[in-house]
Amino acid sequence: MSKTLGWKKLPEDVRRESILVAAMRCFFSKGFEKTSVQDIADTAGLTKGGIYFHFESKEEIRDTLIRDFLNLDRLGFKDPEVVLLPPHLRLKEFLERLANRLTIEGNCSPRLFAEATSNGGIMEKEIVSFYDSLESIFSETIREGQKAGSIINSMSPELLARTILAVFDGLQIQADISPTKRDLQVRGRETLNSFFKNLLLTFDPTCEKTASDLASYRNEDRVDADS
């Protein structure tokens, strides 16, 4: 597509979204520091002037991407099919959705969060608030599971929630460093499944259900509720 003709026909909001998608790809493949505004422009099929029309700098683009990622509503934790799950499966579904989101928007990893908050970055409060919200959601679910007997670890829900987030962040950083050897969707899931089986859960076979198995569980639950 011509940088001078094709894009003139598109609304500015479409061009802006294209810039964000292009930046996401560049940050994921090259890293934030090695990505230039020209790289983003080339990937988006725009001139640098077209980038600066919407964003003052690549830092502003990065912060916009992070803010979009930090929107908890987009994770779907309150979707009806998630809320209906028992606590231990709900907790696993939270992590499944978070992992899927990180895979799609790989630029919004803990490493990018760290870059955005270094040297006086303005994103610290928003990122800390995001982690606080995740910790609260996880700890409430763990507490519910402990009361139900499906989560047997006696550590405080808050400490368990922080531990889960620390494990998850560590797996994501490893995946960023070596995507082929430390793939979050394969190696990461194996680690998380082992963590759940040995630290949190009873040996209930449902704790090993994958995301594809959850739909049938939900359907069975609805049938029981309707009968």
Short mmCIF file of C-alpha atoms in Angstrom, two decimals:
data_model
loop_
_atom_site.label_atom_id
_atom_site.label_comp_id
_atom_site.label_asym_id
_atom_site.label_seq_id
_atom_site.Cartn_x
_atom_site.Cartn_y
_atom_site.Cartn_z
CA MET A 1 0.00 0.00 0.00
CA SER A 2 1.29 3.47 -0.90
CA LYS A 3 2.35 5.51 2.08
CA THR A 4 0.95 8.65 0.44
CA LEU A 5 -2.22 7.45 -1.28
CA GLY A 6 -3.67 4.32 0.31
CA TRP A 7 -3.71 5.54 3.88
CA LYS A 8 -5.41 8.84 3.02
CA LYS A 9 -8.58 6.88 2.34
CA LEU A 10 -8.66 5.41 5.83
CA PRO A 11 -10.08 7.10 8.94
CA GLU A 12 -7.58 8.38 11.46
CA ASP A 13 -8.72 5.89 14.11
CA VAL A 14 -7.89 3.04 11.71
CA ARG A 15 -4.45 4.49 11.07
CA ARG A 16 -3.89 4.93 14.80
CA GLU A 17 -4.80 1.29 15.46
CA SER A 18 -2.44 0.21 12.67
CA ILE A 19 0.39 2.10 14.38
CA LEU A 20 -0.30 0.30 17.66
CA VAL A 21 -0.37 -3.10 15.94
CA ALA A 22 2.87 -2.33 14.10
CA ALA A 23 4.56 -1.15 17.30
CA MET A 24 3.42 -4.28 19.09
CA ARG A 25 5.06 -6.44 16.43
CA CYS A 26 8.26 -4.42 16.48
CA PHE A 27 8.55 -4.40 20.27
CA PHE A 28 7.90 -8.15 20.36
CA SER A 29 10.44 -9.03 17.66
CA LYS A 30 13.19 -6.45 18.24
CA GLY A 31 12.64 -5.21 21.79
CA PHE A 32 11.60 -1.73 22.79
CA GLU A 33 15.07 -0.17 22.94
CA LYS A 34 16.09 -1.46 19.51
CA THR A 35 12.85 -0.36 17.85
CA SER A 36 12.90 3.04 16.15
CA VAL A 37 9.97 5.20 15.08
CA GLN A 38 11.06 4.48 11.51
CA ASP A 39 10.73 0.74 12.17
CA ILE A 40 7.16 1.29 13.35
CA ALA A 41 6.41 3.50 10.35
CA ASP A 42 7.77 0.92 7.90
CA THR A 43 5.78 -1.89 9.53
CA ALA A 44 2.59 0.21 9.52
CA GLY A 45 3.13 1.37 5.93
CA LEU A 46 3.27 5.01 6.99
CA THR A 47 5.73 7.86 7.03
CA LYS A 48 7.33 9.00 10.28
CA GLY A 49 5.15 12.08 10.00
CA GLY A 50 2.10 9.82 10.03
CA ILE A 51 3.32 8.31 13.30
CA TYR A 52 3.99 11.68 14.92
CA PHE A 53 0.54 12.90 13.92
CA HIS A 54 -0.89 10.45 16.45
CA PHE A 55 1.94 9.95 18.97
CA GLU A 56 4.72 12.21 20.20
CA SER A 57 7.21 9.38 20.68
CA LYS A 58 7.64 5.62 20.78
CA GLU A 59 7.40 5.92 24.57
CA GLU A 60 3.87 7.26 24.20
CA ILE A 61 3.05 4.36 21.87
CA ARG A 62 4.44 1.90 24.43
CA ASP A 63 2.47 3.47 27.26
CA THR A 64 -0.72 3.38 25.19
CA LEU A 65 -0.22 -0.33 24.50
CA ILE A 66 0.40 -1.01 28.17
CA ARG A 67 -2.70 0.92 29.23
CA ASP A 68 -4.79 -1.10 26.78
CA PHE A 69 -3.34 -4.30 28.22
CA LEU A 70 -3.94 -3.23 31.82
CA ASN A 71 -7.69 -3.03 31.21
CA LEU A 72 -8.91 -5.96 33.33
CA ASP A 73 -12.29 -6.01 31.61
CA ARG A 74 -10.58 -7.19 28.42
CA LEU A 75 -9.34 -10.31 30.22
CA GLY A 76 -12.92 -11.50 30.72
CA PHE A 77 -12.46 -12.59 34.32
CA LYS A 78 -16.09 -11.65 35.03
CA ASP A 79 -17.55 -13.47 32.04
CA PRO A 80 -20.49 -15.66 33.15
CA GLU A 81 -18.81 -18.88 32.02
CA VAL A 82 -15.79 -18.05 34.19
CA VAL A 83 -17.75 -16.99 37.26
CA LEU A 84 -19.67 -20.30 37.20
CA LEU A 85 -16.49 -22.38 37.52
CA PRO A 86 -15.44 -23.82 40.90
CA PRO A 87 -12.62 -21.82 42.50
CA HIS A 88 -9.65 -23.99 41.48
CA LEU A 89 -10.77 -24.15 37.84
CA ARG A 90 -11.59 -20.45 37.87
CA LEU A 91 -8.06 -19.68 39.04
CA LYS A 92 -6.62 -21.79 36.23
CA GLU A 93 -8.89 -20.08 33.73
CA PHE A 94 -7.64 -16.69 34.93
CA LEU A 95 -4.08 -17.77 34.16
CA GLU A 96 -5.10 -19.29 30.82
CA ARG A 97 -6.65 -16.02 29.75
CA LEU A 98 -3.71 -14.00 30.99
CA ALA A 99 -1.27 -16.29 29.15
CA ASN A 100 -3.30 -16.09 25.95
CA ARG A 101 -3.38 -12.32 26.17
CA LEU A 102 0.37 -12.12 26.70
CA THR A 103 0.94 -14.38 23.71
CA ILE A 104 -1.18 -12.16 21.49
CA GLU A 105 0.18 -8.92 22.92
CA GLY A 106 3.67 -10.15 23.71
CA ASN A 107 5.04 -6.64 23.96
CA CYS A 108 3.19 -6.16 27.26
CA SER A 109 5.47 -8.42 29.22
CA PRO A 110 7.01 -7.80 32.65
CA ARG A 111 10.17 -6.68 30.88
CA LEU A 112 8.30 -3.92 29.05
CA PHE A 113 6.59 -2.96 32.31
CA ALA A 114 10.03 -2.57 33.89
CA GLU A 115 11.24 -0.41 31.00
CA ALA A 116 8.15 1.79 31.27
CA THR A 117 8.74 2.45 34.97
CA SER A 118 12.50 3.01 34.88
CA ASN A 119 14.14 6.43 34.82
CA GLY A 120 11.11 8.22 36.19
CA GLY A 121 8.55 6.56 33.95
CA ILE A 122 4.95 7.66 34.45
CA MET A 123 3.37 4.21 34.31
CA GLU A 124 4.39 2.88 37.73
CA LYS A 125 1.13 3.65 39.56
CA GLU A 126 -1.00 2.12 36.81
CA ILE A 127 1.09 -1.05 36.56
CA VAL A 128 1.23 -1.48 40.35
CA SER A 129 -2.55 -1.01 40.49
CA PHE A 130 -2.95 -3.74 37.85
CA TYR A 131 -0.87 -6.19 39.89
CA ASP A 132 -2.75 -5.23 43.06
CA SER A 133 -6.05 -5.96 41.29
CA LEU A 134 -4.81 -9.34 40.05
CA GLU A 135 -3.56 -10.21 43.51
CA SER A 136 -6.94 -9.31 45.00
CA ILE A 137 -8.87 -11.36 42.43
CA PHE A 138 -6.57 -14.36 42.86
CA SER A 139 -6.54 -14.22 46.66
CA GLU A 140 -10.34 -14.01 46.86
CA THR A 141 -10.61 -17.05 44.58
CA ILE A 142 -7.99 -18.96 46.60
CA ARG A 143 -9.80 -18.15 49.84
CA GLU A 144 -13.02 -19.47 48.33
CA GLY A 145 -11.24 -22.64 47.18
CA GLN A 146 -9.71 -23.19 50.62
CA LYS A 147 -13.16 -22.99 52.20
CA ALA A 148 -14.53 -25.41 49.60
CA GLY A 149 -11.63 -27.84 50.13
CA SER A 150 -10.42 -27.82 46.52
CA ILE A 151 -7.33 -25.76 47.40
CA ILE A 152 -5.57 -27.44 50.29
CA ASN A 153 -2.50 -25.27 50.85
CA SER A 154 -2.77 -23.50 54.19
CA MET A 155 -0.66 -20.47 53.29
CA SER A 156 -2.52 -17.18 53.34
CA PRO A 157 -4.48 -16.47 50.14
CA GLU A 158 -2.59 -13.21 49.68
CA LEU A 159 0.82 -14.92 49.85
CA LEU A 160 -0.30 -17.66 47.48
CA ALA A 161 -1.63 -15.07 45.04
CA ARG A 162 1.67 -13.17 45.09
CA THR A 163 3.56 -16.44 44.58
CA ILE A 164 1.43 -17.37 41.57
CA LEU A 165 1.99 -13.96 40.00
CA ALA A 166 5.74 -14.19 40.66
CA VAL A 167 5.90 -17.64 39.02
CA PHE A 168 3.86 -16.41 36.09
CA ASP A 169 6.01 -13.32 35.57
CA GLY A 170 9.17 -15.42 35.76
CA LEU A 171 7.85 -17.79 33.09
CA GLN A 172 6.94 -14.86 30.87
CA ILE A 173 10.39 -13.29 31.22
CA GLN A 174 11.98 -16.64 30.30
CA ALA A 175 9.68 -16.84 27.28
CA ASP A 176 10.78 -13.35 26.21
CA ILE A 177 14.45 -14.31 26.49
CA SER A 178 14.12 -17.63 24.65
CA PRO A 179 10.72 -18.05 22.95
CA THR A 180 11.59 -21.43 21.41
CA LYS A 181 12.96 -23.09 24.53
CA ARG A 182 10.76 -21.42 27.14
CA ASP A 183 7.47 -21.07 25.27
CA LEU A 184 4.81 -19.80 27.67
CA GLN A 185 2.07 -21.81 26.00
CA VAL A 186 3.91 -25.16 26.30
CA ARG A 187 6.70 -25.15 28.88
CA GLY A 188 4.95 -22.50 30.94
CA ARG A 189 1.74 -24.51 31.12
CA GLU A 190 3.64 -27.63 32.18
CA THR A 191 5.21 -25.69 35.04
CA LEU A 192 1.93 -24.10 36.11
CA ASN A 193 0.11 -27.45 36.01
CA SER A 194 2.78 -29.02 38.22
CA PHE A 195 2.60 -26.02 40.55
CA PHE A 196 -1.16 -26.36 40.87
CA LYS A 197 -1.08 -30.11 41.46
CA ASN A 198 1.64 -30.13 44.07
CA LEU A 199 1.25 -26.85 45.90
CA LEU A 200 -2.37 -25.80 45.70
CA LEU A 201 -4.79 -28.54 44.85
CA THR A 202 -6.14 -31.87 45.92
CA PHE A 203 -5.50 -34.56 43.36
CA ASP A 204 -8.86 -33.89 41.80
CA PRO A 205 -8.54 -34.80 38.09
CA THR A 206 -10.41 -31.62 37.17
CA CYS A 207 -7.35 -29.60 38.18
CA GLU A 208 -5.63 -30.89 35.03
CA LYS A 209 -8.38 -29.85 32.67
CA THR A 210 -7.26 -27.64 29.79
CA ALA A 211 -9.10 -24.64 28.45
CA SER A 212 -10.74 -26.81 25.76
CA ASP A 213 -12.15 -29.12 28.44
CA LEU A 214 -13.75 -26.29 30.37
CA ALA A 215 -16.55 -25.76 27.87
CA SER A 216 -17.94 -29.25 28.47
CA TYR A 217 -17.69 -28.72 32.22
CA ARG A 218 -19.65 -25.50 31.92
CA ASN A 219 -22.32 -27.16 29.78
CA GLU A 220 -22.73 -29.97 32.31
CA ASP A 221 -23.04 -27.39 35.07
CA ARG A 222 -25.77 -25.55 33.18
CA VAL A 223 -27.68 -28.79 32.56
CA ASP A 224 -27.55 -29.61 36.28
CA ALA A 225 -28.73 -26.12 37.14
CA ASP A 226 -31.68 -26.34 34.73
CA SER A 227 -32.81 -29.80 35.88
#
